[in-house]
PDB file of C-alpha atoms and ligand atoms in Angstrom:
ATOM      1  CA  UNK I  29     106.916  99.027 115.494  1.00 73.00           C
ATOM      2  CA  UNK I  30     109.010  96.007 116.198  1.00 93.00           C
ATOM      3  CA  UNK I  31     112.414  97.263 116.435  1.00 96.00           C
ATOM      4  CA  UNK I  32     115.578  95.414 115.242  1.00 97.00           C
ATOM      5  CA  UNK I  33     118.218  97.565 115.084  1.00 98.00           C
ATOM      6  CA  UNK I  34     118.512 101.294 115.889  1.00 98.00           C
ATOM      7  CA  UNK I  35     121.417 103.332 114.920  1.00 98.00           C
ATOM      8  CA  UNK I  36     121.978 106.854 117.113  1.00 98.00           C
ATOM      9  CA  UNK I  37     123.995 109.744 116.291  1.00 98.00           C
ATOM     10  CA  UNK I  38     126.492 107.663 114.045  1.00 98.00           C
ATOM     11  CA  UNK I  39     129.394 109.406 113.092  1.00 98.00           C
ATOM     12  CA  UNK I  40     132.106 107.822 110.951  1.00 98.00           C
ATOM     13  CA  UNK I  41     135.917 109.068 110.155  1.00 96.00           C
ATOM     14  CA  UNK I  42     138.224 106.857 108.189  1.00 95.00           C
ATOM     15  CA  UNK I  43     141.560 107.831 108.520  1.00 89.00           C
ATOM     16  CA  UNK I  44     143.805 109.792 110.887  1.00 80.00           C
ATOM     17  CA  UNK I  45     144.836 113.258 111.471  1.00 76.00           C
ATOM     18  CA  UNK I  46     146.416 114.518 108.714  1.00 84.00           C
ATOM     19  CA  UNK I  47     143.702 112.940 105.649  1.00 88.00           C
ATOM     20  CA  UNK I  48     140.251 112.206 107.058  1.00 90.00           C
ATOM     21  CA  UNK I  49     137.284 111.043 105.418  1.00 93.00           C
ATOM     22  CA  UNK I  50     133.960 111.450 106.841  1.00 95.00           C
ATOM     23  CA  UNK I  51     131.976 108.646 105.932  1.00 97.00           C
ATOM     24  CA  UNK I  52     128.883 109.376 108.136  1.00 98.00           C
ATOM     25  CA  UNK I  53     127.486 112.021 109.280  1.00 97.00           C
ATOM     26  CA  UNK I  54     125.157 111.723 112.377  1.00 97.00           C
ATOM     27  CA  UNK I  55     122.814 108.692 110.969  1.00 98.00           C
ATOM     28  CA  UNK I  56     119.334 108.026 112.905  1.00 98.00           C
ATOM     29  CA  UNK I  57     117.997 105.018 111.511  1.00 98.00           C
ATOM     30  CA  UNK I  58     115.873 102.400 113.389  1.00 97.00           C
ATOM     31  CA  UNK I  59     114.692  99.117 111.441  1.00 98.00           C
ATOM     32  CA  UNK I  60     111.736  97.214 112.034  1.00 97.00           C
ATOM     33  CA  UNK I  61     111.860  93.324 111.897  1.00 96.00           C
ATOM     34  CA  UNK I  62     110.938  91.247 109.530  1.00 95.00           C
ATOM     35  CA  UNK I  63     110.812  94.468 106.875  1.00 96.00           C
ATOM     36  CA  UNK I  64     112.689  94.988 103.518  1.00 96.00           C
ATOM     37  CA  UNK I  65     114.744  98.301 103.343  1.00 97.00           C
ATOM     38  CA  UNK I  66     116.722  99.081 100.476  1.00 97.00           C
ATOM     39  CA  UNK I  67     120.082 101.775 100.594  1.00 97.00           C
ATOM     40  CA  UNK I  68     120.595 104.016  97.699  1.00 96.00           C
ATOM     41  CA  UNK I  69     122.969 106.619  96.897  1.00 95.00           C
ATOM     42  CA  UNK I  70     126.038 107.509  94.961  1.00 94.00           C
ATOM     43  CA  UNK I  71     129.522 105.967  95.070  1.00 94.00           C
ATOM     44  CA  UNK I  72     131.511 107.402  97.505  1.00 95.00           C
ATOM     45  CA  UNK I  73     127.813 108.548 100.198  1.00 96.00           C
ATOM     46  CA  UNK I  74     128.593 105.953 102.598  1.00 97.00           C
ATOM     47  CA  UNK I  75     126.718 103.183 101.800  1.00 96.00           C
ATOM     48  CA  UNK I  76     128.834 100.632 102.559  1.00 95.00           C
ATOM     49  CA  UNK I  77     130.281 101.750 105.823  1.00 97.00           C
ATOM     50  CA  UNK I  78     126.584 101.916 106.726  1.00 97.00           C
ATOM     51  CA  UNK I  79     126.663  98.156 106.450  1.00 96.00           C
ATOM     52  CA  UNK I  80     129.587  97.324 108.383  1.00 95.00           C
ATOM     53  CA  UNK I  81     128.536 100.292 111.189  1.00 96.00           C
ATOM     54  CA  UNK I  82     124.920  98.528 111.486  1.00 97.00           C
ATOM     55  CA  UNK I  83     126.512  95.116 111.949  1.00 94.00           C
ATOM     56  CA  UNK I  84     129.233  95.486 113.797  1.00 92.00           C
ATOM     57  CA  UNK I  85     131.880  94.706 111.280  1.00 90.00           C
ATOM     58  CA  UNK I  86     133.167  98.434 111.845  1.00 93.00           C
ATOM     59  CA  UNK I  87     132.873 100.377 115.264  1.00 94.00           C
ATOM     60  CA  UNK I  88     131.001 104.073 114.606  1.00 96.00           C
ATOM     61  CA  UNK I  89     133.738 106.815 115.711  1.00 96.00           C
ATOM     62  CA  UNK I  90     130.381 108.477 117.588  1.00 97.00           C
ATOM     63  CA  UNK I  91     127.164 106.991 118.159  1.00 98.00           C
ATOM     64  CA  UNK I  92     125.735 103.696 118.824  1.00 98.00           C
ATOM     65  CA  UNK I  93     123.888 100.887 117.268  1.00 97.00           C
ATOM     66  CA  UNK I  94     121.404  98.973 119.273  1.00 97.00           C
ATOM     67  CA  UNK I  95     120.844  95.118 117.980  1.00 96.00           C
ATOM     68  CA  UNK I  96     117.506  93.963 120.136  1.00 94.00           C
ATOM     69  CA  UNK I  97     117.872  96.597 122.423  1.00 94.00           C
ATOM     70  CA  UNK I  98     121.633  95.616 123.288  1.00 94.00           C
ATOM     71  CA  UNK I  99     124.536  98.167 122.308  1.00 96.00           C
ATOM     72  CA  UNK I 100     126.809  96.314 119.941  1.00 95.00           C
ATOM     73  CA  UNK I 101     130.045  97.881 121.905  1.00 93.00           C
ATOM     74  CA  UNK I 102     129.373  96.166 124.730  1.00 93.00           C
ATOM     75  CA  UNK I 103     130.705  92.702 123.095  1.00 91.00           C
ATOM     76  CA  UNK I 104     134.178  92.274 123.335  1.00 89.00           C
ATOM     77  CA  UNK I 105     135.727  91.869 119.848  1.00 84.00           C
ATOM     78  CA  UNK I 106     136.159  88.305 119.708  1.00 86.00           C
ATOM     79  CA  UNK I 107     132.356  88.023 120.962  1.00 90.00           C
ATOM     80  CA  UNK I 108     131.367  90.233 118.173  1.00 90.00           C
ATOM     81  CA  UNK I 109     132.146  87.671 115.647  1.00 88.00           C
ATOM     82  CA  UNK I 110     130.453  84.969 116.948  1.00 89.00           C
ATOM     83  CA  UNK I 111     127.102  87.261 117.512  1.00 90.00           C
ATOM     84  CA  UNK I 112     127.413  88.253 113.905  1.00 90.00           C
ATOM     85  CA  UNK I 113     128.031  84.785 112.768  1.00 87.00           C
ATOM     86  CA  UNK I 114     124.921  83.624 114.874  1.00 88.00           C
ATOM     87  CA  UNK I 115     122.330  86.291 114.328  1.00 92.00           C
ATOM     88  CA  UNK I 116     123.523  88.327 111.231  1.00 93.00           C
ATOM     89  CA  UNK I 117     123.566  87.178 107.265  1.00 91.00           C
ATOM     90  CA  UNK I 118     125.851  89.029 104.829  1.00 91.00           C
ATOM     91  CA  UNK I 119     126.000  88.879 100.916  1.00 90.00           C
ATOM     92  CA  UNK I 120     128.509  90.836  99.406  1.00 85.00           C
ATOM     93  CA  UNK I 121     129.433  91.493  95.675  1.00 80.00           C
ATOM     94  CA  UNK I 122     131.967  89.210  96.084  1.00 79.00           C
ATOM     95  CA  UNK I 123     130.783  85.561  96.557  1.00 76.00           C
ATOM     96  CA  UNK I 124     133.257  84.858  98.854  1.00 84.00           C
ATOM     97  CA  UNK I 125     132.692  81.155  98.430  1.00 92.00           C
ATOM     98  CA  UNK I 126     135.711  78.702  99.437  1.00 93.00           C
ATOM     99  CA  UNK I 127     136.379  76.794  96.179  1.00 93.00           C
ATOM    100  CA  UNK I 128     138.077  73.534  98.097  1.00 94.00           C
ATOM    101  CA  UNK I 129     134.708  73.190  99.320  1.00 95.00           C
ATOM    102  CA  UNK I 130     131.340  72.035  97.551  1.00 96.00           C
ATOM    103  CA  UNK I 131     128.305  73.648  97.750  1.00 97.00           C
ATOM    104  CA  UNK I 132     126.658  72.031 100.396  1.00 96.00           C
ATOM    105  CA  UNK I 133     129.992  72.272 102.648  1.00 96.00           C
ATOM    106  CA  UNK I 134     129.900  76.081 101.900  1.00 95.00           C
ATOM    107  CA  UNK I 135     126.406  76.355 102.603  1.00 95.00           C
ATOM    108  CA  UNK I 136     126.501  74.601 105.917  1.00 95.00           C
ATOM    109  CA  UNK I 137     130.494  76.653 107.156  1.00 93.00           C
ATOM    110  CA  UNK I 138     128.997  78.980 109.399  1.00 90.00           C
ATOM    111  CA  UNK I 139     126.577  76.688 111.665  1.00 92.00           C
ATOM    112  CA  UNK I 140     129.898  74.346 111.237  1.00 92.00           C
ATOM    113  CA  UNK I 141     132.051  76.752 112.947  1.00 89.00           C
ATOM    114  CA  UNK I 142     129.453  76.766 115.573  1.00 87.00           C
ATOM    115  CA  UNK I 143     129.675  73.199 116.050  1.00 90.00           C
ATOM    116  CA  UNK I 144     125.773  73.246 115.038  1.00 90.00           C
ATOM    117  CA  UNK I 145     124.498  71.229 112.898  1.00 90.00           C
ATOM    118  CA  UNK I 146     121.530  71.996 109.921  1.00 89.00           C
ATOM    119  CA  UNK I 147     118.327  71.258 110.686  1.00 88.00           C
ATOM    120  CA  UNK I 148     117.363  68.581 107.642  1.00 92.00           C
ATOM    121  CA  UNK I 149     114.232  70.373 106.473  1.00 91.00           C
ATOM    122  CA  UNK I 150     114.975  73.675 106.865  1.00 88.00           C
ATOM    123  CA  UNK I 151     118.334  72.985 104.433  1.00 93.00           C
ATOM    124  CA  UNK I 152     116.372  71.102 102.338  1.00 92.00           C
ATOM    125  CA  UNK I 153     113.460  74.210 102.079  1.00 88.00           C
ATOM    126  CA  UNK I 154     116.380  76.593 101.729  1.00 87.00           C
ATOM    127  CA  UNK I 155     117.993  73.973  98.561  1.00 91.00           C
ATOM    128  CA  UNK I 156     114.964  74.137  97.076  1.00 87.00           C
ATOM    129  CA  UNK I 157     114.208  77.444  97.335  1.00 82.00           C
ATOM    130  CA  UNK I 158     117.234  79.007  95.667  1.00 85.00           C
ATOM    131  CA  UNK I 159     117.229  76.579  93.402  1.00 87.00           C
ATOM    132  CA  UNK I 160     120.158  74.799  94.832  1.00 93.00           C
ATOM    133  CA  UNK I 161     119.082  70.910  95.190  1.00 95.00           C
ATOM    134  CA  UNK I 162     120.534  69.375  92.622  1.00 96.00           C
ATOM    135  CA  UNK I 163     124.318  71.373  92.766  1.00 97.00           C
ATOM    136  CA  UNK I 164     124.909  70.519  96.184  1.00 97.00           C
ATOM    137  CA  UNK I 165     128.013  68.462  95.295  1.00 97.00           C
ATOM    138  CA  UNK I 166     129.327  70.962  93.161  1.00 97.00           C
ATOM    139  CA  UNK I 167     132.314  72.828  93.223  1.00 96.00           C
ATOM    140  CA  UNK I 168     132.474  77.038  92.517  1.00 91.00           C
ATOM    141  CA  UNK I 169     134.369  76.951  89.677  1.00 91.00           C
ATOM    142  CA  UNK I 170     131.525  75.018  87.938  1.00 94.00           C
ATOM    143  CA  UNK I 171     129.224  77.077  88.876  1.00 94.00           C
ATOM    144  CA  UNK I 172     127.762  80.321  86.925  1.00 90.00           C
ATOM    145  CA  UNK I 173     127.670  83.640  89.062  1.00 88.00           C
ATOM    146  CA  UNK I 174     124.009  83.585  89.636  1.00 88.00           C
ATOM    147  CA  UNK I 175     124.359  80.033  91.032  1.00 91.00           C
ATOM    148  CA  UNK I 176     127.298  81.120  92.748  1.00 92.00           C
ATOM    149  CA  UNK I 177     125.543  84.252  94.384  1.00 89.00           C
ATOM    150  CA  UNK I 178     122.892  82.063  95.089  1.00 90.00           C
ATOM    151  CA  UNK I 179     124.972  79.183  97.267  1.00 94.00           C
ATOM    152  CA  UNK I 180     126.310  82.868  98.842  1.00 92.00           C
ATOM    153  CA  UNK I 181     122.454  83.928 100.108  1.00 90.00           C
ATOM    154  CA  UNK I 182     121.528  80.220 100.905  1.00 91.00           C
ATOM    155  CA  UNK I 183     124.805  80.640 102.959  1.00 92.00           C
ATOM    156  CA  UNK I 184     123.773  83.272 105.034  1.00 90.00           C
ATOM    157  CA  UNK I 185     119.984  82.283 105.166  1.00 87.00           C
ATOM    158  CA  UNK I 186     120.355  78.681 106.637  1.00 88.00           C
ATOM    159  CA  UNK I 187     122.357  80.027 110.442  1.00 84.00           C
ATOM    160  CA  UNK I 188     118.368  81.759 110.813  1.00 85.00           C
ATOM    161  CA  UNK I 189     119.965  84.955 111.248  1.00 91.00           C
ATOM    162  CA  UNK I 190     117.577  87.583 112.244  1.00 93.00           C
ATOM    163  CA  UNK I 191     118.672  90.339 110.032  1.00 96.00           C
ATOM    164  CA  UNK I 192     120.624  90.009 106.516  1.00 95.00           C
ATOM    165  CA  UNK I 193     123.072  92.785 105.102  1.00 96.00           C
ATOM    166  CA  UNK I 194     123.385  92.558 101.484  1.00 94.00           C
ATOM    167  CA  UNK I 195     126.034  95.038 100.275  1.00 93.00           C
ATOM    168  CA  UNK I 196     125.030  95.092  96.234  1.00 90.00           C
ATOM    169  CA  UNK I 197     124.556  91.778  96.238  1.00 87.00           C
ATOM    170  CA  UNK I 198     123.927  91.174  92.170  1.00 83.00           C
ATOM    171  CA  UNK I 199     126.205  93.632  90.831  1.00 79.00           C
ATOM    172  CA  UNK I 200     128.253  91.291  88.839  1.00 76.00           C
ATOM    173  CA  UNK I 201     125.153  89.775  87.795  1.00 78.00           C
ATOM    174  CA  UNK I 202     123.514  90.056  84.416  1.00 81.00           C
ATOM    175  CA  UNK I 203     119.664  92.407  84.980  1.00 83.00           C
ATOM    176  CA  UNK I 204     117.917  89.017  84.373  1.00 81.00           C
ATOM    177  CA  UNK I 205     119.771  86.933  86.620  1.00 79.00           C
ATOM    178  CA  UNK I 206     120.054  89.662  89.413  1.00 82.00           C
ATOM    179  CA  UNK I 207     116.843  90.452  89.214  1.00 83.00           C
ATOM    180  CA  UNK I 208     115.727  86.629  89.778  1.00 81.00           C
ATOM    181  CA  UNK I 209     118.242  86.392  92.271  1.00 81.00           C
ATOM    182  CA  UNK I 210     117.214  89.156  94.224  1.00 86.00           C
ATOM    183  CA  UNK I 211     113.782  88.013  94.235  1.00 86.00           C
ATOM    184  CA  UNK I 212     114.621  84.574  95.757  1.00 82.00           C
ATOM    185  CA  UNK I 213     116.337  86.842  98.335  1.00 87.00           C
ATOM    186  CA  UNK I 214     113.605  88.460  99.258  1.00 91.00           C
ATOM    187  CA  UNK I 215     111.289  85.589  98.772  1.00 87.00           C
ATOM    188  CA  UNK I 216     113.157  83.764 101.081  1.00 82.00           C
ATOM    189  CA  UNK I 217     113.647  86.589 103.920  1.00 88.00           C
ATOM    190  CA  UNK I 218     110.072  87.002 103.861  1.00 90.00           C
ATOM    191  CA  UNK I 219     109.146  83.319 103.899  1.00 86.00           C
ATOM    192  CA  UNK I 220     111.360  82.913 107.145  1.00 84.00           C
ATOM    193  CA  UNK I 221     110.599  86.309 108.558  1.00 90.00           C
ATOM    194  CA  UNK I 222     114.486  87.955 108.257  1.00 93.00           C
ATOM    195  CA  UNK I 223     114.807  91.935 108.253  1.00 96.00           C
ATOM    196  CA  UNK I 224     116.627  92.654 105.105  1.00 96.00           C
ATOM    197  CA  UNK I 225     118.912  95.665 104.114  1.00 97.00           C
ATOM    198  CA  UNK I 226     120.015  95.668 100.857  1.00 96.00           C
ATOM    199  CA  UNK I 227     122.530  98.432  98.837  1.00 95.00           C
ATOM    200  CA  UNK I 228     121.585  98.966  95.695  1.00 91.00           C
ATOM    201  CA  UNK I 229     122.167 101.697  92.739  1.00 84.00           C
ATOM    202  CA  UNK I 230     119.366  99.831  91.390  1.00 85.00           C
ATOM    203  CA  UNK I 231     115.821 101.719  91.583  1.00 87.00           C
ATOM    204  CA  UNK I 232     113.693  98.959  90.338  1.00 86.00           C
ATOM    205  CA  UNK I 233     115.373  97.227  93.534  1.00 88.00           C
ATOM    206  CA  UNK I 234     114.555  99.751  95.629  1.00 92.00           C
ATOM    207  CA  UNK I 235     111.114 100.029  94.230  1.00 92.00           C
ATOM    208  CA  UNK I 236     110.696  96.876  95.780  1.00 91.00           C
ATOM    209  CA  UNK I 237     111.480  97.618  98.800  1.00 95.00           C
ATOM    210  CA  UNK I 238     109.230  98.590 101.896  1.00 95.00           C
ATOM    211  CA  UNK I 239     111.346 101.579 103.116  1.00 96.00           C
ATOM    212  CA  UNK I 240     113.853 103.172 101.016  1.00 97.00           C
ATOM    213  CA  UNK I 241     117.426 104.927 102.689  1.00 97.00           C
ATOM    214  CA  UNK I 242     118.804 107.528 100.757  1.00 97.00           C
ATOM    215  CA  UNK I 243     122.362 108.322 101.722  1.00 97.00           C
ATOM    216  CA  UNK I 244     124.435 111.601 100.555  1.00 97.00           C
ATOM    217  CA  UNK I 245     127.910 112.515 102.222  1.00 97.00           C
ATOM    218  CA  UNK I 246     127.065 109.886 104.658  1.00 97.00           C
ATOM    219  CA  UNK I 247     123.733 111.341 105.585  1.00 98.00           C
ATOM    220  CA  UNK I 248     120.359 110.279 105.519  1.00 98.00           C
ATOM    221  CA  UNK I 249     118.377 112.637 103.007  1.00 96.00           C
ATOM    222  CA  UNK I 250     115.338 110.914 102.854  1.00 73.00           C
TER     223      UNK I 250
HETATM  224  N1  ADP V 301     138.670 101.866 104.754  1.00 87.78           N
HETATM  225  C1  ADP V 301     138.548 103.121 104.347  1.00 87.78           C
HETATM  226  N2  ADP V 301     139.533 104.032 104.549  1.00 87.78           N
HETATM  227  C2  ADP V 301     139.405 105.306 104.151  1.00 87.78           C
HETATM  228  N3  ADP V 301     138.321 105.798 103.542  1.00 87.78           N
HETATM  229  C3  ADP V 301     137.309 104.955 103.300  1.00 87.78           C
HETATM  230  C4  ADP V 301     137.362 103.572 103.685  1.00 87.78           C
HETATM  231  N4  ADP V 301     136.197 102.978 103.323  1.00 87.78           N
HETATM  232  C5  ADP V 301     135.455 103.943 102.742  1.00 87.78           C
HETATM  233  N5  ADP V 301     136.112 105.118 102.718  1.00 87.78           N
HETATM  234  C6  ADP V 301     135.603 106.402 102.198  1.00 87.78           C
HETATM  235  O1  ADP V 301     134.378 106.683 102.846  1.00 87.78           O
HETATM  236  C7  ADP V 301     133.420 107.220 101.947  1.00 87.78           C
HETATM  237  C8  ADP V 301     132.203 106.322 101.899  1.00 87.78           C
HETATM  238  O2  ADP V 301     132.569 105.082 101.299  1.00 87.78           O
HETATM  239  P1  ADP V 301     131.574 103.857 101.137  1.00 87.78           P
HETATM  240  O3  ADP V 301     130.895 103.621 102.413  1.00 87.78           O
HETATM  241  O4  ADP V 301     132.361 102.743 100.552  1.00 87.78           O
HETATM  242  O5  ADP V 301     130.520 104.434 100.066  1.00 87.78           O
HETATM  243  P2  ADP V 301     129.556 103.664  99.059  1.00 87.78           P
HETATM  244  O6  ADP V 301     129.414 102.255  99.515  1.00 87.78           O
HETATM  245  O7  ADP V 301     128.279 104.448  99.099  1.00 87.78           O
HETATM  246  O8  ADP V 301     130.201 103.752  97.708  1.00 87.78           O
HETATM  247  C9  ADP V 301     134.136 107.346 100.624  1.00 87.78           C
HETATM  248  O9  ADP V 301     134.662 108.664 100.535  1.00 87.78           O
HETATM  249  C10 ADP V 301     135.257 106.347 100.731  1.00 87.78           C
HETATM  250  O10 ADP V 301     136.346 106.725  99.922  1.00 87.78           O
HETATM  251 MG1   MG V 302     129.820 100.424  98.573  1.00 87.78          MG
END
């Protein structure tokens, strides 16, 4: 196997002495590249902080996570970001699109902050994919959620990140739309060879998926 990312002994606590919350308990995970994983399990098991532990966005209290082989606390914060930004693509619930920007300027922010540029063909392959071509000038207000989730994934498909972190990505979605959403996602992961974890609560979702996670009080029962 081809590994990814590896997560060792990660432990979790939110909070500090007096009310703590122990949001993972001692998670072994490795991920192979270029697979689909789903993460299932109820509110509240720790699927989320998962997430942010795996890509950096939150430092384990115990434990490490290995991205290629490199511990991810070995970047100073303000490195962190700019890894993430240049090898890891997140869609959250939450669109998160800037509305004083169109489409295609939303699309293109992250390489932007890089001072890179799109490649032409690949943004055009990505467009088309998702559906995307002929909205480009559009604003997010005009858009419907699915289109809106879908400038979101284009978003974090076009930097060529190696992995992609999807935190319930169609939940405000309608079945049909999420559903055809999702399947562009992982269409398009596939297609450009991207490791994918996605939470769900959704099993058909999951049935999907190559390997399925399933968390309980932030452990990993299956
Ligand atoms: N920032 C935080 N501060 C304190 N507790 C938190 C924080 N984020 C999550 N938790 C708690 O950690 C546990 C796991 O939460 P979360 O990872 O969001 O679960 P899930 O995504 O599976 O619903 C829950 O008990 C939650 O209340
Ligand atoms: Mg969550």
């Amino acid at each position: 196997m081809d590994t990814i990312l590896k997560a060792e002994n990660i432990w979790k606590t939110y909070g500090s002495s007096s009310v703590k919350v122990n949001a993972l308990n001692g998670i072994d995970l490795s991920f192979a590249k270029g697979r689909f994983y789903s993460v299932i399990g109820r509110s509240g098991s720790g699927k989320s902080t998962l997430l942010y532990v795996l890509s950096g966005l939150e430092k384990p209290t115990r434990g490490n996570v290995f991205f290629e082989g490199k511990d991810l606390s070995e970047y100073p914060d303000g490195q962190m970001a700019v890894f993430r930004r240049r090898h890891m693509g997140f869609v959250f619930q939450q669109y998160n699109l800037m509305e004083e920007y169109n489409v295609l300027e939303n699309i293109c922010m992250p390489l932007k902050l890089d001072q890179r540029k799109p490649d032409s063909g690949f943004l055009h392959t990505v467009l088309e994919t998702l559906g995307l071509s002929d909205k480009q000038k559009k604003y997010a207000p005009e858009l419907s959620g699915g289109e809106q989730q879908r400038v979101a994934i284009a978003r974090s498909i076009l930097s060529k990140p190696k992995i992609i972190f999807a935190d319930e990505p169609t939940g405000n979605l309608d079945k049909k739309t999420a559903l055809e959403t999702l399947e562009l996602l992982i269409g398009s992961a596939k297609k450009f060879g991207q490791t994918l974890i996605i939470v769900t609560h959704d099993l058909e979702v999951a049935r999907m998926s190559e390997a399925v996670i399933t968390l309980e009080d932030g452990r990993v029962v299956k």
